[in-house]
Amino acid sequence: GAMNRNPAICAIRNFDTRFIGFCKVAYGTDSGVSIHGTNAQEAVLMHEAGMTEMDVIVSATVNSADLLDKTSSLGTIEVGKQADIIATDQSPLDNIEALLSVGFVMKGGKVYKQ
């Protein structure tokens, strides 16, 4: 049969929660290029696949910075690091879908959306 090229289907098929705890999961895709602006949906899919909300957030912040060897400037909110911050109306720790509706964006200390 034809191979399914839907990025969401490919991501779910490639995702295996058995590895969480044994290796770091970094936020991103290995199923091709996603439509620009839809990457927050990956957080929802990762949670639906079995990751906790905190594990999803750590994968998008700390683990991704580590994978890129950029922990000195990215991954956590600390003095001296880049001020790349988003804010939502709800805590994504309570509802991961809150990441689908970002109300505030700061990158490098400059506010882009408020």
PDB file of C-alpha atoms in Angstrom:
ATOM      1  CA  GLY A   1       0.000   0.000   0.000  1.00  0.00           C
ATOM      2  CA  ALA A   2       0.911   3.646  -0.229  1.00  0.00           C
ATOM      3  CA  MET A   3       2.967   5.106   2.581  1.00  0.00           C
ATOM      4  CA  ASN A   4       1.096   7.595   4.793  1.00  0.00           C
ATOM      5  CA  ARG A   5       2.767  11.023   4.515  1.00  0.00           C
ATOM      6  CA  ASN A   6       0.606  12.806   7.115  1.00  0.00           C
ATOM      7  CA  PRO A   7       3.194  14.265   9.554  1.00  0.00           C
ATOM      8  CA  ALA A   8       0.950  13.673  12.599  1.00  0.00           C
ATOM      9  CA  ILE A   9       0.414  10.005  11.699  1.00  0.00           C
ATOM     10  CA  CYS A  10       4.150   9.542  11.041  1.00  0.00           C
ATOM     11  CA  ALA A  11       5.067  11.205  14.349  1.00  0.00           C
ATOM     12  CA  ILE A  12       2.704   8.994  16.348  1.00  0.00           C
ATOM     13  CA  ARG A  13       3.997   5.910  14.549  1.00  0.00           C
ATOM     14  CA  ASN A  14       7.623   6.910  15.299  1.00  0.00           C
ATOM     15  CA  PHE A  15       6.990   7.819  18.940  1.00  0.00           C
ATOM     16  CA  ASP A  16       7.629   5.173  21.578  1.00  0.00           C
ATOM     17  CA  THR A  17       7.111   6.115  25.240  1.00  0.00           C
ATOM     18  CA  ARG A  18       9.028   3.029  26.383  1.00  0.00           C
ATOM     19  CA  PHE A  19      12.239   5.010  25.856  1.00  0.00           C
ATOM     20  CA  ILE A  20      11.274   7.864  28.195  1.00  0.00           C
ATOM     21  CA  GLY A  21      13.419   7.525  31.292  1.00  0.00           C
ATOM     22  CA  PHE A  22      16.175   5.753  29.367  1.00  0.00           C
ATOM     23  CA  CYS A  23      16.968   8.499  26.889  1.00  0.00           C
ATOM     24  CA  LYS A  24      16.221  12.179  26.431  1.00  0.00           C
ATOM     25  CA  VAL A  25      13.379  13.059  24.117  1.00  0.00           C
ATOM     26  CA  ALA A  26      13.857  16.346  22.265  1.00  0.00           C
ATOM     27  CA  TYR A  27      10.941  18.226  20.751  1.00  0.00           C
ATOM     28  CA  GLY A  28      11.014  18.175  16.977  1.00  0.00           C
ATOM     29  CA  THR A  29      10.088  15.940  14.123  1.00  0.00           C
ATOM     30  CA  ASP A  30      11.698  13.136  12.215  1.00  0.00           C
ATOM     31  CA  SER A  31       8.680  12.740   9.946  1.00  0.00           C
ATOM     32  CA  GLY A  32       9.359  15.586   7.562  1.00  0.00           C
ATOM     33  CA  VAL A  33       8.708  19.300   7.581  1.00  0.00           C
ATOM     34  CA  SER A  34       5.563  20.374   9.421  1.00  0.00           C
ATOM     35  CA  ILE A  35       3.318  23.208   8.306  1.00  0.00           C
ATOM     36  CA  HIS A  36       4.732  26.476   9.705  1.00  0.00           C
ATOM     37  CA  GLY A  37       2.973  27.533  12.895  1.00  0.00           C
ATOM     38  CA  THR A  38       1.580  24.120  13.810  1.00  0.00           C
ATOM     39  CA  ASN A  39       4.461  22.814  15.926  1.00  0.00           C
ATOM     40  CA  ALA A  40       2.505  23.268  19.192  1.00  0.00           C
ATOM     41  CA  GLN A  41       0.240  20.442  18.031  1.00  0.00           C
ATOM     42  CA  GLU A  42       3.233  18.145  18.504  1.00  0.00           C
ATOM     43  CA  ALA A  43       3.030  18.800  22.257  1.00  0.00           C
ATOM     44  CA  VAL A  44      -0.561  17.589  22.285  1.00  0.00           C
ATOM     45  CA  LEU A  45       0.362  14.503  20.265  1.00  0.00           C
ATOM     46  CA  MET A  46       3.307  13.694  22.548  1.00  0.00           C
ATOM     47  CA  HIS A  47       0.988  13.920  25.553  1.00  0.00           C
ATOM     48  CA  GLU A  48      -1.646  11.763  23.845  1.00  0.00           C
ATOM     49  CA  ALA A  49       1.100   9.226  23.129  1.00  0.00           C
ATOM     50  CA  GLY A  50       1.831   8.904  26.853  1.00  0.00           C
ATOM     51  CA  MET A  51       4.236  11.642  27.945  1.00  0.00           C
ATOM     52  CA  THR A  52       3.360  13.731  30.977  1.00  0.00           C
ATOM     53  CA  GLU A  53       2.824  17.447  30.495  1.00  0.00           C
ATOM     54  CA  MET A  54       6.115  18.159  32.291  1.00  0.00           C
ATOM     55  CA  ASP A  55       8.016  15.662  30.119  1.00  0.00           C
ATOM     56  CA  VAL A  56       6.651  17.380  26.995  1.00  0.00           C
ATOM     57  CA  ILE A  57       7.741  20.816  28.255  1.00  0.00           C
ATOM     58  CA  VAL A  58      11.196  19.545  29.262  1.00  0.00           C
ATOM     59  CA  SER A  59      11.579  17.966  25.810  1.00  0.00           C
ATOM     60  CA  ALA A  60      10.838  21.334  24.172  1.00  0.00           C
ATOM     61  CA  THR A  61      13.132  23.350  26.430  1.00  0.00           C
ATOM     62  CA  VAL A  62      15.939  21.711  28.396  1.00  0.00           C
ATOM     63  CA  ASN A  63      16.349  18.607  26.229  1.00  0.00           C
ATOM     64  CA  SER A  64      16.235  20.513  22.939  1.00  0.00           C
ATOM     65  CA  ALA A  65      18.840  23.002  24.191  1.00  0.00           C
ATOM     66  CA  ASP A  66      21.019  20.078  25.290  1.00  0.00           C
ATOM     67  CA  LEU A  67      20.677  18.369  21.903  1.00  0.00           C
ATOM     68  CA  LEU A  68      21.812  21.588  20.206  1.00  0.00           C
ATOM     69  CA  ASP A  69      24.658  22.038  22.743  1.00  0.00           C
ATOM     70  CA  LYS A  70      23.150  25.422  23.693  1.00  0.00           C
ATOM     71  CA  THR A  71      22.397  24.934  27.404  1.00  0.00           C
ATOM     72  CA  SER A  72      24.548  27.950  28.266  1.00  0.00           C
ATOM     73  CA  SER A  73      22.070  30.244  26.491  1.00  0.00           C
ATOM     74  CA  LEU A  74      18.814  28.283  26.008  1.00  0.00           C
ATOM     75  CA  GLY A  75      16.505  25.790  27.688  1.00  0.00           C
ATOM     76  CA  THR A  76      15.796  27.424  31.053  1.00  0.00           C
ATOM     77  CA  ILE A  77      14.901  30.863  32.345  1.00  0.00           C
ATOM     78  CA  GLU A  78      18.032  32.157  34.066  1.00  0.00           C
ATOM     79  CA  VAL A  79      20.006  35.379  34.326  1.00  0.00           C
ATOM     80  CA  GLY A  80      22.376  35.618  31.367  1.00  0.00           C
ATOM     81  CA  LYS A  81      20.371  33.349  29.068  1.00  0.00           C
ATOM     82  CA  GLN A  82      18.303  34.439  26.091  1.00  0.00           C
ATOM     83  CA  ALA A  83      14.878  35.660  27.124  1.00  0.00           C
ATOM     84  CA  ASP A  84      12.820  33.391  24.859  1.00  0.00           C
ATOM     85  CA  ILE A  85       9.507  33.067  26.692  1.00  0.00           C
ATOM     86  CA  ILE A  86       5.874  32.329  25.881  1.00  0.00           C
ATOM     87  CA  ALA A  87       2.810  32.694  28.095  1.00  0.00           C
ATOM     88  CA  THR A  88      -0.627  31.114  27.951  1.00  0.00           C
ATOM     89  CA  ASP A  89      -3.892  31.759  29.803  1.00  0.00           C
ATOM     90  CA  GLN A  90      -3.770  28.288  31.376  1.00  0.00           C
ATOM     91  CA  SER A  91      -0.888  26.292  32.755  1.00  0.00           C
ATOM     92  CA  PRO A  92       0.238  23.702  30.203  1.00  0.00           C
ATOM     93  CA  LEU A  93       1.007  21.494  33.207  1.00  0.00           C
ATOM     94  CA  ASP A  94      -2.756  21.305  33.785  1.00  0.00           C
ATOM     95  CA  ASN A  95      -3.794  21.308  30.119  1.00  0.00           C
ATOM     96  CA  ILE A  96      -1.156  20.763  27.433  1.00  0.00           C
ATOM     97  CA  GLU A  97      -3.566  22.179  24.843  1.00  0.00           C
ATOM     98  CA  ALA A  98      -2.926  25.604  26.409  1.00  0.00           C
ATOM     99  CA  LEU A  99       0.191  25.667  24.192  1.00  0.00           C
ATOM    100  CA  LEU A 100      -2.103  25.880  21.162  1.00  0.00           C
ATOM    101  CA  SER A 101      -3.179  29.372  22.229  1.00  0.00           C
ATOM    102  CA  VAL A 102      -0.116  31.465  23.078  1.00  0.00           C
ATOM    103  CA  GLY A 103      -0.945  35.004  24.201  1.00  0.00           C
ATOM    104  CA  PHE A 104       2.574  36.363  24.777  1.00  0.00           C
ATOM    105  CA  VAL A 105       5.850  35.833  22.910  1.00  0.00           C
ATOM    106  CA  MET A 106       9.272  37.212  23.836  1.00  0.00           C
ATOM    107  CA  LYS A 107      12.414  36.302  21.891  1.00  0.00           C
ATOM    108  CA  GLY A 108      15.816  37.563  22.908  1.00  0.00           C
ATOM    109  CA  GLY A 109      14.153  39.940  25.354  1.00  0.00           C
ATOM    110  CA  LYS A 110      12.032  41.607  22.650  1.00  0.00           C
ATOM    111  CA  VAL A 111       8.227  41.275  22.884  1.00  0.00           C
ATOM    112  CA  TYR A 112       6.675  40.103  19.599  1.00  0.00           C
ATOM    113  CA  LYS A 113       3.131  39.341  20.761  1.00  0.00           C
ATOM    114  CA  GLN A 114       1.263  40.633  23.776  1.00  0.00           C
TER     115      GLN A 114
END
